PDB file of C-alpha atoms in Angstrom:
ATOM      1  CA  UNK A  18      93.485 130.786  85.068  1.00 59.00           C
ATOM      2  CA  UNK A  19      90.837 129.524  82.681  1.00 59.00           C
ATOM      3  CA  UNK A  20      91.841 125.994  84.082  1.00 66.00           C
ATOM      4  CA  UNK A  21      91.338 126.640  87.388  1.00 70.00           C
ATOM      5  CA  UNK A  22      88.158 128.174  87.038  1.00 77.00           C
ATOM      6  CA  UNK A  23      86.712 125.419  85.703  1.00 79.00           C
ATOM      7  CA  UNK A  24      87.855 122.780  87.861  1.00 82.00           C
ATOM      8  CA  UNK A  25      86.576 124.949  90.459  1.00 87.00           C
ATOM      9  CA  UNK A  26      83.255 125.031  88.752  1.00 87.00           C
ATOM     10  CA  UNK A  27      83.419 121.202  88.638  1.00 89.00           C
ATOM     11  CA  UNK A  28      84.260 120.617  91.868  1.00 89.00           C
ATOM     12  CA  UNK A  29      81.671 122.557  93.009  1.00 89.00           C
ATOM     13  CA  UNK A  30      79.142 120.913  90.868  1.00 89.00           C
ATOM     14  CA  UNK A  31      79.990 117.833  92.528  1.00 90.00           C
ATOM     15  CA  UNK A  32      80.018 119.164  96.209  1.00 91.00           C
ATOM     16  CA  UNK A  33      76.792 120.219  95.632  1.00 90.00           C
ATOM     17  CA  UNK A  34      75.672 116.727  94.268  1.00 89.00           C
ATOM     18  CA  UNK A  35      76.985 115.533  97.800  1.00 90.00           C
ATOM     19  CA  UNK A  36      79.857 113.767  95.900  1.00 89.00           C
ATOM     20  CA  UNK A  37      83.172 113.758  97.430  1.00 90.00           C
ATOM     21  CA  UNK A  38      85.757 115.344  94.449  1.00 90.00           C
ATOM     22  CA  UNK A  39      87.634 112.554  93.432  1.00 90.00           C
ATOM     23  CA  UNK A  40      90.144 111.841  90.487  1.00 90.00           C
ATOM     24  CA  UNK A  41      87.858 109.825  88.681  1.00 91.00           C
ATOM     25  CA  UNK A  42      84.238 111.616  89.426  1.00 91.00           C
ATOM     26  CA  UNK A  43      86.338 115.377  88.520  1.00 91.00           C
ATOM     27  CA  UNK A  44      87.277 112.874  85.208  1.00 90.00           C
ATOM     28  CA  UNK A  45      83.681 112.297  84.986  1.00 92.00           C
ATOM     29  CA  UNK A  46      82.524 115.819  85.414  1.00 92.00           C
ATOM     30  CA  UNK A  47      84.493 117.172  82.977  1.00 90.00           C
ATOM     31  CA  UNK A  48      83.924 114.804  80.138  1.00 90.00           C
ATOM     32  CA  UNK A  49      80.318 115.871  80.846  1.00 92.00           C
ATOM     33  CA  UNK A  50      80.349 119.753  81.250  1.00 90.00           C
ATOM     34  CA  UNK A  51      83.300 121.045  80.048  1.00 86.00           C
ATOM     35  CA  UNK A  52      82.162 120.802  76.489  1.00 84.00           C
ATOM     36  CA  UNK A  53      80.413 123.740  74.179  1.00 84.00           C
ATOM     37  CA  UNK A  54      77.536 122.050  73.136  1.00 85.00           C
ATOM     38  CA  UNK A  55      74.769 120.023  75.228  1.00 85.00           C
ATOM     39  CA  UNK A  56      75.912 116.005  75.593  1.00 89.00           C
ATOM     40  CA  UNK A  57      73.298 113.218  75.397  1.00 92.00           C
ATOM     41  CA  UNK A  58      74.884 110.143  76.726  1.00 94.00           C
ATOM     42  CA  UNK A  59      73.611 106.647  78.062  1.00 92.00           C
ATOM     43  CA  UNK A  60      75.606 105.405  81.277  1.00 92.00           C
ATOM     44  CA  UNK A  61      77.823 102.904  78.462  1.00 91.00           C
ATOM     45  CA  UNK A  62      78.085 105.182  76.168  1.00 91.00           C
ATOM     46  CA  UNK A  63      79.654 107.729  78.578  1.00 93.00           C
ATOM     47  CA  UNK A  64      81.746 104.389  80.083  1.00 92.00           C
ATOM     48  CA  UNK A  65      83.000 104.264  76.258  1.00 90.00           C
ATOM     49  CA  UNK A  66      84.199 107.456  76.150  1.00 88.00           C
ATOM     50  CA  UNK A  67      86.008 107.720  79.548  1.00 89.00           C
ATOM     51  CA  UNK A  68      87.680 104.557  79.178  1.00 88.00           C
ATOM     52  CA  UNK A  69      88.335 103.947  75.487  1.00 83.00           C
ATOM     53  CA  UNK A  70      91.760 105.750  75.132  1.00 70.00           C
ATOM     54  CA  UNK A  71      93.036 103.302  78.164  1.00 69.00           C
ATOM     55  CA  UNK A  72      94.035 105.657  80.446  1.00 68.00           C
ATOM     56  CA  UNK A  73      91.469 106.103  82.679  1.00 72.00           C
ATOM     57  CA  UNK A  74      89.976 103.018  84.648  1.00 85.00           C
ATOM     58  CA  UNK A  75      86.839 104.266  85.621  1.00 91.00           C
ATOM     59  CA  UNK A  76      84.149 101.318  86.674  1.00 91.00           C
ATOM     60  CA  UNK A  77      80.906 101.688  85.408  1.00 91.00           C
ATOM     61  CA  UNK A  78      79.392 101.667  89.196  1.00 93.00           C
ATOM     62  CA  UNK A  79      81.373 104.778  89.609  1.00 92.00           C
ATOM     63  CA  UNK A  80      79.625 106.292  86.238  1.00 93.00           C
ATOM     64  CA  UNK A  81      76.491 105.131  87.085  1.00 93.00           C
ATOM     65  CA  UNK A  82      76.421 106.416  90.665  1.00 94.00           C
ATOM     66  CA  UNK A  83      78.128 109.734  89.728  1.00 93.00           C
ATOM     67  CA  UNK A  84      75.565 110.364  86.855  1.00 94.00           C
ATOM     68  CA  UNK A  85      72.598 109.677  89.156  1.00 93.00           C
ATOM     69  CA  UNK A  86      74.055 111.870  91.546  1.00 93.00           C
ATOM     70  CA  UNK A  87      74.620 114.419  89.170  1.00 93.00           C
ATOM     71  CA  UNK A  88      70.647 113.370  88.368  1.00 93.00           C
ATOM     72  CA  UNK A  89      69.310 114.208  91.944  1.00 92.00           C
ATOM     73  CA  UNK A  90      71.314 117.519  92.119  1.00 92.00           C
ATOM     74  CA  UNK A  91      69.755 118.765  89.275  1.00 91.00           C
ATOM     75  CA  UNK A  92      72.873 119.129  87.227  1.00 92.00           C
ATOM     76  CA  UNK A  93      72.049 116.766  84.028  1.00 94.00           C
ATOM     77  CA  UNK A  94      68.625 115.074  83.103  1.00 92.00           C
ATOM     78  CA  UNK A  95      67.398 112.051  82.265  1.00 92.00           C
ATOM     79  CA  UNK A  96      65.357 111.439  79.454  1.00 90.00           C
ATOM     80  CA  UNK A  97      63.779 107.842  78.277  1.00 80.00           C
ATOM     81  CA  UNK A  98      62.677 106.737  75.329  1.00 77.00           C
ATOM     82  CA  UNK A  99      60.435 103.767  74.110  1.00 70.00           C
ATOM     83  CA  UNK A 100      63.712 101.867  74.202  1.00 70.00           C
ATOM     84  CA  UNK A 101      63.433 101.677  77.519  1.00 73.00           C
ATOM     85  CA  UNK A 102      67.366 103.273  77.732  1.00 79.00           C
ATOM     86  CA  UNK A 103      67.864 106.367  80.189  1.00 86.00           C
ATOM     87  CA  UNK A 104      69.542 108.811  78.428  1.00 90.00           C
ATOM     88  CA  UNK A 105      70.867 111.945  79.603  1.00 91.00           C
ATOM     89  CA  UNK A 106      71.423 115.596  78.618  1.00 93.00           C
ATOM     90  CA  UNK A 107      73.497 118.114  80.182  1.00 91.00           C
ATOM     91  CA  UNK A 108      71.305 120.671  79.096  1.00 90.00           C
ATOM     92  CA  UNK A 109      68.879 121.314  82.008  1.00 88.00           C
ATOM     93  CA  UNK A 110      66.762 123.629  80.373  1.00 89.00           C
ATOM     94  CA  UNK A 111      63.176 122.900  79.106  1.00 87.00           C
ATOM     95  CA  UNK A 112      63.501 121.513  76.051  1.00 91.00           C
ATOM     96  CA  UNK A 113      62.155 118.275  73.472  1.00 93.00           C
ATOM     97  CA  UNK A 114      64.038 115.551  71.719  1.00 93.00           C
ATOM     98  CA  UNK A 115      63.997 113.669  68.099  1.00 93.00           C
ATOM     99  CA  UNK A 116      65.253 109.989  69.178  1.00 92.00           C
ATOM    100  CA  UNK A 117      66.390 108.307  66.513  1.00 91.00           C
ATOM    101  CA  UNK A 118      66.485 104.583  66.628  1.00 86.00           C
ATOM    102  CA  UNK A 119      68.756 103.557  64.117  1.00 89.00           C
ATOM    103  CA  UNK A 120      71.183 105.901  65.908  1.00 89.00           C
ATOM    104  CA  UNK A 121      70.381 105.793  68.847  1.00 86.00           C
ATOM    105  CA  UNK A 122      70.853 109.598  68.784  1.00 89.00           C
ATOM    106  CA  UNK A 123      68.825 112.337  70.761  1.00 91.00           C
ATOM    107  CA  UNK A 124      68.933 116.066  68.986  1.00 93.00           C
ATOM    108  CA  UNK A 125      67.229 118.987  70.681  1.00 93.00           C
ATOM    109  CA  UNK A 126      64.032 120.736  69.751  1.00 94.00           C
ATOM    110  CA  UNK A 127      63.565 123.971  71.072  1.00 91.00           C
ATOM    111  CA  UNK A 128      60.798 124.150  73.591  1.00 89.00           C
ATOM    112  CA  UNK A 129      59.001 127.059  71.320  1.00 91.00           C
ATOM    113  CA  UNK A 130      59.071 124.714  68.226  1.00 93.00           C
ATOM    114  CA  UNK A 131      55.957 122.054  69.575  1.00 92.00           C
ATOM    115  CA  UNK A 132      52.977 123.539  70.460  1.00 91.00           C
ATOM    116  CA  UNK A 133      50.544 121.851  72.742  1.00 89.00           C
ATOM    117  CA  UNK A 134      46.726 122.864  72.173  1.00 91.00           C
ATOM    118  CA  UNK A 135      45.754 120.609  75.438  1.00 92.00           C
ATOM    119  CA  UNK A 136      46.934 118.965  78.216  1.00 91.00           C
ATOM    120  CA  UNK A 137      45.242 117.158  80.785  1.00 93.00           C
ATOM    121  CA  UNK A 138      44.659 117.946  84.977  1.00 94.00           C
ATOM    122  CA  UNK A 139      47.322 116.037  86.739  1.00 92.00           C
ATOM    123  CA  UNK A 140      46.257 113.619  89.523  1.00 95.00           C
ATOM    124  CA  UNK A 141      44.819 115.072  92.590  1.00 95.00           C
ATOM    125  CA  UNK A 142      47.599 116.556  94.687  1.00 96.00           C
ATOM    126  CA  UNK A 143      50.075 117.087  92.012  1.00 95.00           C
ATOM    127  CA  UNK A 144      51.458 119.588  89.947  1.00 94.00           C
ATOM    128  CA  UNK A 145      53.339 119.557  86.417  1.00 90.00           C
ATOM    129  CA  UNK A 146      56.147 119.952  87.167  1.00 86.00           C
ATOM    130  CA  UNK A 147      57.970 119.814  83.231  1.00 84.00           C
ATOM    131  CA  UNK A 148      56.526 118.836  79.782  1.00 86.00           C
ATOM    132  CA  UNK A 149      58.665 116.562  77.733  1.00 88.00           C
ATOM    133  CA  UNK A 150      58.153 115.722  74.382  1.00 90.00           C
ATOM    134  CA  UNK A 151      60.173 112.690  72.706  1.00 89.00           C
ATOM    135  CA  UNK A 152      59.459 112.241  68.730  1.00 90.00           C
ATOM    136  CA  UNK A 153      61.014 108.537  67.474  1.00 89.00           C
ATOM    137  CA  UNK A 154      62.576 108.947  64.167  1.00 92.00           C
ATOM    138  CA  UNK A 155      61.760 106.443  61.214  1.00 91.00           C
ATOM    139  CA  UNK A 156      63.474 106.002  57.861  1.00 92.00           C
ATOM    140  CA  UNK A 157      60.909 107.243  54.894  1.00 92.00           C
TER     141      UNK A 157
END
């Protein structure tokens, strides 16, 4: 019953990401959300996962499209770092990062734990929308 609760879940997550529910995107999906904890991935590491136990043929067109899908519809988030690499999180809530080079590794900080003192006006017309806050990681 539990089963079929959550591929329900899934497929609706990707009806609602106006993705049609195929094999390999409801493969996708639930390497992404049906996990415990909140998953930082990069489009190949994610293409790693799914495909590494030989199995599963997924392309990496189909991961890429399905994760920025999953993007627009709100269900995952990207974040970037000064690598220039989009990651992304499954956990939509506010929230910072440590990004740790050497790892290439992105571990939440809770939103309460950085305090901003000031932030500027956004441009004319525009609203802030989200504050992000990405700390790179060194060795000592």
């Amino acid at each position: 019953l539990l089963f079929m609760q959550q591929k329900k879940e899934i497929i609706n997550k990707l009806r609602s990401s106006n993705l049609r529910p195929t094999k390999q995107r409801i493969l996708i999906a639930k390497k992404l959300f049906d996990r415990k904890e909140t998953f930082h991935f990069t489009a190949e590491t994610l293409n790693k996962e799914i495909n590494r136990k030989g199995q599963n043929k997924i392309s990496l067109a189909t991961i890429y499209n399905t994760v920025e899908a999953f993007k627009r519809a709100g269900h995952i988030r990207e974040i970037l770092t000064n690598n220039c690499k989009s990651y992304y999180d499954t956990n939509i809530k506010s929230h910072h990062h440590f990004y740790d080079p050497d790892s290439k590794k992105l571990t939440d900080i809770d939103y309460q734990e950085v305090i901003m003192k000031k932030i500027p006006n956004p441009p004319k017309g525009k609203k802030i929308k989200d504050l992000e806050v990405v700390i790179s990681l060194q060795k000592k």
